[in-house]
Amino acid sequence: MGTVTPRIAVTPRSLSERGHPALAALEEAGYDLLFPAPGRQPTHEEQLSFLPSCVGYLAGTEPISREVLAGAPGLKVISRNGVGVDSIDLAATAERGVAVETTAGANAQGVAELAIALLLAGLRHIPVQDATLKADRWERIEGREVAGRTLGVVGCGQIGRRVVQIGLGLGMSVRAFDALPDPQFAPAGDFSYTTMPELLAQSDAVTLHCPPGERPLIDKEAVAAMRAGCYLVNTARSSLVDEDAILEALGEARLSGYATDVHHREPPEPNELLHHPRVITTPHVGGYTMESVERATRAAVENLLRVLTTPS
């Protein structure tokens, strides 16, 4: 009876449809690669089918539940090509001795640039004016410049710091809130850490770059505390915002607009917020750049090999 070649499942959409040269290192190390859901997230049922034969999981943002982990007794490591692990049952991985690895910072520049791009697109009404012109209508909408305005950055990690620096480069004043502010981060320009209430009250635009909590960070009370006409950007996690509160605030013009790259489900089901004329949505492309994919893939592969080749 021959030896069974160990398998690694690869599910990030940026990799599962077209592959990536960095994955060759896994094959050269003696692993078979499995692409169970090319171009999409695997379902719970699919995970239950393919993971039992795998020792490694190069995972996307799909949920990885306790039930799925229980059905994969040979699994040794989950390697994310990003930083978020809130979709993984970490208590279950700890109990089963499954390592969870991330690629901190690999997609930070891409996400930071998208956050600013969404802000500029919203303040200049680019999507709606593009759509009306393509519909053969000449409708100009007065926009707002960012220079001289205040940007509130919630979460000042690797992504948030880059957003701070871009905002300062555009001539903005920047106020940041972080649960554990780093006093060593002191970029040149009008920058300072502040409290969350002060950030909401002072900012003309707020962008979210923090992990989710047990309840939405931006709820009805938080929106009420914002400066009237504030623009909100979310490239972090959909659970950070109460979508009903956002819809109400858009209707009352408390928020001038909302832009998001993240959704409760991917792809999202049609909903009122998705189709609102003052909402810009993108399909989770913050880290989907040539450069970010390259960095994250190589780091995720290195993490897999390090864990799988380290004696237990």
GROMACS .gro file of C-alpha atoms in nm:
model
  312
    1MET     CA    1   0.000   0.000   0.000
    2GLY     CA    2   0.156   0.331  -0.114
    3THR     CA    3   0.216   0.638   0.095
    4VAL     CA    4  -0.058   0.900   0.076
    5THR     CA    5   0.072   1.242  -0.031
    6PRO     CA    6  -0.028   1.510   0.222
    7ARG     CA    7  -0.271   1.766   0.086
    8ILE     CA    8  -0.316   2.139   0.128
    9ALA     CA    9  -0.646   2.310   0.039
   10VAL     CA   10  -0.623   2.651  -0.130
   11THR     CA   11  -0.940   2.861  -0.120
   12PRO     CA   12  -0.867   3.238  -0.143
   13ARG     CA   13  -1.047   3.361  -0.453
   14SER     CA   14  -0.737   3.549  -0.568
   15LEU     CA   15  -0.554   3.213  -0.586
   16SER     CA   16  -0.805   2.935  -0.639
   17GLU     CA   17  -0.904   3.027  -0.994
   18ARG     CA   18  -0.571   3.126  -1.151
   19GLY     CA   19  -0.314   2.990  -0.907
   20HIS     CA   20   0.008   3.171  -0.822
   21PRO     CA   21   0.379   3.096  -0.878
   22ALA     CA   22   0.445   3.103  -0.503
   23LEU     CA   23   0.228   2.793  -0.459
   24ALA     CA   24   0.490   2.589  -0.644
   25ALA     CA   25   0.698   2.586  -0.325
   26LEU     CA   26   0.430   2.374  -0.160
   27GLU     CA   27   0.436   2.118  -0.442
   28GLU     CA   28   0.816   2.113  -0.438
   29ALA     CA   29   0.799   2.035  -0.067
   30GLY     CA   30   0.589   1.727  -0.144
   31TYR     CA   31   0.232   1.846  -0.095
   32ASP     CA   32  -0.065   1.798  -0.327
   33LEU     CA   33  -0.268   2.116  -0.378
   34LEU     CA   34  -0.646   2.105  -0.375
   35PHE     CA   35  -0.860   2.385  -0.522
   36PRO     CA   36  -1.211   2.284  -0.408
   37ALA     CA   37  -1.401   2.603  -0.502
   38PRO     CA   38  -1.227   2.790  -0.787
   39GLY     CA   39  -1.310   3.161  -0.785
   40ARG     CA   40  -1.551   3.150  -0.491
   41GLN     CA   41  -1.573   3.075  -0.122
   42PRO     CA   42  -1.627   2.709  -0.034
   43THR     CA   43  -1.951   2.623   0.140
   44HIS     CA   44  -1.975   2.461   0.481
   45GLU     CA   45  -2.068   2.131   0.315
   46GLU     CA   46  -1.770   2.151   0.082
   47GLN     CA   47  -1.535   2.213   0.374
   48LEU     CA   48  -1.670   1.902   0.543
   49SER     CA   49  -1.591   1.711   0.225
   50PHE     CA   50  -1.237   1.826   0.141
   51LEU     CA   51  -1.073   1.917   0.474
   52PRO     CA   52  -1.062   1.565   0.626
   53SER     CA   53  -0.787   1.477   0.376
   54CYS     CA   54  -0.579   1.791   0.438
   55VAL     CA   55  -0.288   1.873   0.666
   56GLY     CA   56  -0.285   2.240   0.565
   57TYR     CA   57  -0.545   2.501   0.473
   58LEU     CA   58  -0.448   2.816   0.284
   59ALA     CA   59  -0.776   2.988   0.363
   60GLY     CA   60  -0.970   3.289   0.246
   61THR     CA   61  -1.228   3.475   0.452
   62GLU     CA   62  -1.480   3.189   0.463
   63PRO     CA   63  -1.605   3.083   0.809
   64ILE     CA   64  -1.419   2.786   0.959
   65SER     CA   65  -1.642   2.637   1.226
   66ARG     CA   66  -1.594   2.397   1.514
   67GLU     CA   67  -1.784   2.131   1.319
   68VAL     CA   68  -1.557   2.169   1.018
   69LEU     CA   69  -1.247   2.145   1.239
   70ALA     CA   70  -1.382   1.838   1.419
   71GLY     CA   71  -1.411   1.664   1.083
   72ALA     CA   72  -1.046   1.731   0.995
   73PRO     CA   73  -0.837   1.538   1.250
   74GLY     CA   74  -0.520   1.560   1.037
   75LEU     CA   75  -0.529   1.936   0.994
   76LYS     CA   76  -0.222   2.102   1.143
   77VAL     CA   77  -0.234   2.462   1.023
   78ILE     CA   78  -0.468   2.726   0.880
   79SER     CA   79  -0.277   3.000   0.699
   80ARG     CA   80  -0.469   3.314   0.603
   81ASN     CA   81  -0.349   3.532   0.317
   82GLY     CA   82  -0.465   3.831   0.521
   83VAL     CA   83  -0.495   3.942   0.882
   84GLY     CA   84  -0.855   3.870   0.982
   85VAL     CA   85  -0.924   3.562   1.193
   86ASP     CA   86  -1.272   3.650   1.324
   87SER     CA   87  -1.424   3.399   1.079
   88ILE     CA   88  -1.228   3.114   1.243
   89ASP     CA   89  -1.340   2.937   1.562
   90LEU     CA   90  -1.017   3.008   1.751
   91ALA     CA   91  -1.129   2.824   2.063
   92ALA     CA   92  -1.173   2.509   1.855
   93THR     CA   93  -0.836   2.547   1.682
   94ALA     CA   94  -0.665   2.590   2.019
   95GLU     CA   95  -0.835   2.280   2.158
   96ARG     CA   96  -0.732   2.074   1.856
   97GLY     CA   97  -0.378   2.211   1.835
   98VAL     CA   98  -0.431   2.366   1.492
   99ALA     CA   99  -0.198   2.659   1.429
  100VAL     CA  100  -0.353   2.976   1.286
  101GLU     CA  101  -0.119   3.198   1.086
  102THR     CA  102  -0.177   3.539   0.926
  103THR     CA  103   0.013   3.771   0.694
  104ALA     CA  104   0.016   4.093   0.893
  105GLY     CA  105   0.084   4.397   0.680
  106ALA     CA  106   0.089   4.218   0.346
  107ASN     CA  107  -0.224   4.391   0.215
  108ALA     CA  108  -0.200   4.707   0.425
  109GLN     CA  109  -0.102   4.942   0.143
  110GLY     CA  110  -0.373   4.815  -0.088
  111VAL     CA  111  -0.647   4.852   0.173
  112ALA     CA  112  -0.523   5.196   0.278
  113GLU     CA  113  -0.520   5.320  -0.081
  114LEU     CA  114  -0.872   5.184  -0.141
  115ALA     CA  115  -1.005   5.359   0.172
  116ILE     CA  116  -0.878   5.694   0.047
  117ALA     CA  117  -0.996   5.620  -0.308
  118LEU     CA  118  -1.347   5.550  -0.177
  119LEU     CA  119  -1.341   5.871   0.025
  120LEU     CA  120  -1.238   6.080  -0.275
  121ALA     CA  121  -1.489   5.906  -0.500
  122GLY     CA  122  -1.767   5.976  -0.252
  123LEU     CA  123  -1.685   6.339  -0.188
  124ARG     CA  124  -1.660   6.406  -0.563
  125HIS     CA  125  -1.965   6.189  -0.650
  126ILE     CA  126  -1.764   6.003  -0.913
  127PRO     CA  127  -1.974   5.682  -0.943
  128VAL     CA  128  -2.309   5.857  -0.989
  129GLN     CA  129  -2.173   6.114  -1.233
  130ASP     CA  130  -2.003   5.841  -1.433
  131ALA     CA  131  -2.331   5.648  -1.446
  132THR     CA  132  -2.540   5.949  -1.556
  133LEU     CA  133  -2.293   6.050  -1.827
  134LYS     CA  134  -2.291   5.694  -1.961
  135ALA     CA  135  -2.670   5.719  -1.968
  136ASP     CA  136  -2.630   6.027  -2.192
  137ARG     CA  137  -2.724   6.275  -1.921
  138TRP     CA  138  -2.510   6.579  -1.832
  139GLU     CA  139  -2.562   6.622  -1.456
  140ARG     CA  140  -2.291   6.794  -1.254
  141ILE     CA  141  -2.284   6.758  -0.875
  142GLU     CA  142  -2.082   6.993  -0.658
  143GLY     CA  143  -1.820   6.806  -0.461
  144ARG     CA  144  -1.597   6.872  -0.162
  145GLU     CA  145  -1.217   6.890  -0.139
  146VAL     CA  146  -1.035   6.703   0.135
  147ALA     CA  147  -0.754   6.954   0.194
  148GLY     CA  148  -0.817   7.145   0.515
  149ARG     CA  149  -1.074   6.895   0.640
  150THR     CA  150  -1.040   6.654   0.931
  151LEU     CA  151  -1.007   6.279   0.880
  152GLY     CA  152  -1.087   6.044   1.166
  153VAL     CA  153  -0.901   5.712   1.155
  154VAL     CA  154  -1.039   5.441   1.384
  155GLY     CA  155  -0.768   5.182   1.439
  156CYS     CA  156  -0.406   5.283   1.392
  157GLY     CA  157  -0.239   4.955   1.302
  158GLN     CA  158  -0.051   4.886   0.982
  159ILE     CA  159  -0.343   4.987   0.759
  160GLY     CA  160  -0.458   5.281   0.970
  161ARG     CA  161  -0.108   5.429   0.983
  162ARG     CA  162  -0.085   5.428   0.607
  163VAL     CA  163  -0.425   5.599   0.586
  164VAL     CA  164  -0.302   5.862   0.831
  165GLN     CA  165   0.003   5.933   0.618
  166ILE     CA  166  -0.195   5.954   0.294
  167GLY     CA  167  -0.448   6.186   0.456
  168LEU     CA  168  -0.173   6.413   0.584
  169GLY     CA  169  -0.018   6.412   0.237
  170LEU     CA  170  -0.348   6.537   0.097
  171GLY     CA  171  -0.344   6.832   0.336
  172MET     CA  172  -0.591   6.693   0.589
  173SER     CA  173  -0.584   6.718   0.966
  174VAL     CA  174  -0.594   6.364   1.104
  175ARG     CA  175  -0.729   6.244   1.437
  176ALA     CA  176  -0.686   5.878   1.531
  177PHE     CA  177  -0.835   5.651   1.792
  178ASP     CA  178  -0.671   5.325   1.892
  179ALA     CA  179  -0.731   5.111   2.198
  180LEU     CA  180  -0.354   5.089   2.244
  181PRO     CA  181  -0.206   5.401   2.084
  182ASP     CA  182   0.162   5.386   1.996
  183PRO     CA  183   0.336   5.706   2.109
  184GLN     CA  184   0.624   5.627   1.872
  185PHE     CA  185   0.391   5.686   1.576
  186ALA     CA  186   0.411   6.063   1.534
  187PRO     CA  187   0.402   6.156   1.165
  188ALA     CA  188   0.478   6.509   1.052
  189GLY     CA  189   0.167   6.720   1.007
  190ASP     CA  190  -0.152   6.796   1.194
  191PHE     CA  191  -0.191   6.456   1.361
  192SER     CA  192  -0.291   6.348   1.710
  193TYR     CA  193  -0.454   6.062   1.894
  194THR     CA  194  -0.788   6.138   2.053
  195THR     CA  195  -1.087   5.968   2.215
  196MET     CA  196  -1.358   5.803   2.011
  197PRO     CA  197  -1.625   6.062   2.107
  198GLU     CA  198  -1.394   6.349   2.012
  199LEU     CA  199  -1.299   6.181   1.684
  200LEU     CA  200  -1.666   6.143   1.586
  201ALA     CA  201  -1.747   6.501   1.680
  202GLN     CA  202  -1.448   6.657   1.502
  203SER     CA  203  -1.418   6.458   1.179
  204ASP     CA  204  -1.550   6.545   0.835
  205ALA     CA  205  -1.481   6.187   0.729
  206VAL     CA  206  -1.432   5.869   0.933
  207THR     CA  207  -1.259   5.554   0.810
  208LEU     CA  208  -1.261   5.223   0.999
  209HIS     CA  209  -0.949   5.005   1.034
  210CYS     CA  210  -1.008   4.812   1.355
  211PRO     CA  211  -1.117   4.457   1.445
  212PRO     CA  212  -1.485   4.389   1.515
  213GLY     CA  213  -1.629   4.367   1.863
  214GLU     CA  214  -1.935   4.205   2.014
  215ARG     CA  215  -2.158   4.486   1.886
  216PRO     CA  216  -2.136   4.740   1.602
  217LEU     CA  217  -1.896   5.025   1.665
  218ILE     CA  218  -2.093   5.264   1.445
  219ASP     CA  219  -2.450   5.237   1.572
  220LYS     CA  220  -2.730   5.489   1.604
  221GLU     CA  221  -2.564   5.662   1.901
  222ALA     CA  222  -2.228   5.687   1.726
  223VAL     CA  223  -2.388   5.830   1.413
  224ALA     CA  224  -2.573   6.088   1.624
  225ALA     CA  225  -2.239   6.194   1.771
  226MET     CA  226  -2.083   6.254   1.429
  227ARG     CA  227  -2.040   6.592   1.271
  228ALA     CA  228  -2.335   6.659   1.040
  229GLY     CA  229  -2.253   6.565   0.681
  230CYS     CA  230  -1.971   6.329   0.777
  231TYR     CA  231  -1.861   6.069   0.520
  232LEU     CA  232  -1.804   5.712   0.647
  233VAL     CA  233  -1.570   5.454   0.492
  234ASN     CA  234  -1.550   5.089   0.599
  235THR     CA  235  -1.283   4.861   0.452
  236ALA     CA  236  -1.245   4.655   0.772
  237ARG     CA  237  -1.545   4.438   0.867
  238SER     CA  238  -1.917   4.469   0.790
  239SER     CA  239  -2.009   4.396   1.152
  240LEU     CA  240  -1.847   4.724   1.258
  241VAL     CA  241  -2.154   4.914   1.140
  242ASP     CA  242  -2.526   4.893   1.209
  243GLU     CA  243  -2.664   4.907   0.856
  244ASP     CA  244  -3.008   5.021   0.971
  245ALA     CA  245  -2.847   5.314   1.152
  246ILE     CA  246  -2.651   5.399   0.837
  247LEU     CA  247  -2.964   5.395   0.623
  248GLU     CA  248  -3.147   5.619   0.869
  249ALA     CA  249  -2.855   5.861   0.884
  250LEU     CA  250  -2.835   5.880   0.504
  251GLY     CA  251  -3.206   5.958   0.491
  252GLU     CA  252  -3.165   6.239   0.743
  253ALA     CA  253  -2.842   6.366   0.577
  254ARG     CA  254  -2.660   6.312   0.905
  255LEU     CA  255  -2.419   6.115   0.685
  256SER     CA  256  -2.342   6.258   0.343
  257GLY     CA  257  -2.243   5.914   0.220
  258TYR     CA  258  -2.111   5.569   0.302
  259ALA     CA  259  -1.856   5.356   0.120
  260THR     CA  260  -1.785   4.994   0.201
  261ASP     CA  261  -1.568   4.713   0.069
  262VAL     CA  262  -1.699   4.454   0.317
  263HIS     CA  263  -2.027   4.265   0.339
  264HIS     CA  264  -2.203   4.023   0.574
  265ARG     CA  265  -2.213   3.766   0.293
  266GLU     CA  266  -1.998   3.741  -0.018
  267PRO     CA  267  -2.149   3.801  -0.261
  268PRO     CA  268  -2.414   4.002  -0.073
  269GLU     CA  269  -2.783   3.954  -0.127
  270PRO     CA  270  -2.963   4.255  -0.281
  271ASN     CA  271  -3.053   4.504  -0.011
  272GLU     CA  272  -3.152   4.867   0.034
  273LEU     CA  273  -2.810   4.983   0.149
  274LEU     CA  274  -2.632   4.820  -0.145
  275HIS     CA  275  -2.850   5.012  -0.392
  276HIS     CA  276  -2.867   5.345  -0.211
  277PRO     CA  277  -2.759   5.632  -0.440
  278ARG     CA  278  -2.520   5.775  -0.180
  279VAL     CA  279  -2.351   5.444  -0.104
  280ILE     CA  280  -2.044   5.316  -0.289
  281THR     CA  281  -1.974   4.944  -0.268
  282THR     CA  282  -1.685   4.732  -0.389
  283PRO     CA  283  -1.658   4.348  -0.378
  284HIS     CA  284  -1.393   4.309  -0.105
  285VAL     CA  285  -1.102   4.426  -0.321
  286GLY     CA  286  -0.898   4.614  -0.061
  287GLY     CA  287  -0.617   4.361  -0.069
  288TYR     CA  288  -0.683   4.253  -0.425
  289THR     CA  289  -0.394   4.424  -0.596
  290MET     CA  290  -0.104   4.265  -0.782
  291GLU     CA  291   0.134   4.376  -0.510
  292SER     CA  292  -0.080   4.275  -0.212
  293VAL     CA  293  -0.162   3.933  -0.357
  294GLU     CA  294   0.207   3.872  -0.422
  295ARG     CA  295   0.313   3.967  -0.069
  296ALA     CA  296   0.028   3.786   0.105
  297THR     CA  297   0.060   3.466  -0.098
  298ARG     CA  298   0.433   3.431  -0.041
  299ALA     CA  299   0.392   3.502   0.330
  300ALA     CA  300   0.103   3.253   0.363
  301VAL     CA  301   0.305   2.981   0.186
  302GLU     CA  302   0.607   3.048   0.409
  303ASN     CA  303   0.385   3.020   0.716
  304LEU     CA  304   0.244   2.687   0.598
  305LEU     CA  305   0.585   2.538   0.531
  306ARG     CA  306   0.728   2.665   0.860
  307VAL     CA  307   0.452   2.505   1.066
  308LEU     CA  308   0.430   2.182   0.866
  309THR     CA  309   0.805   2.121   0.871
  310THR     CA  310   0.861   2.205   1.238
  311PRO     CA  311   0.878   1.890   1.452
  312SER     CA  312   0.585   1.871   1.691
   0.00000   0.00000   0.00000
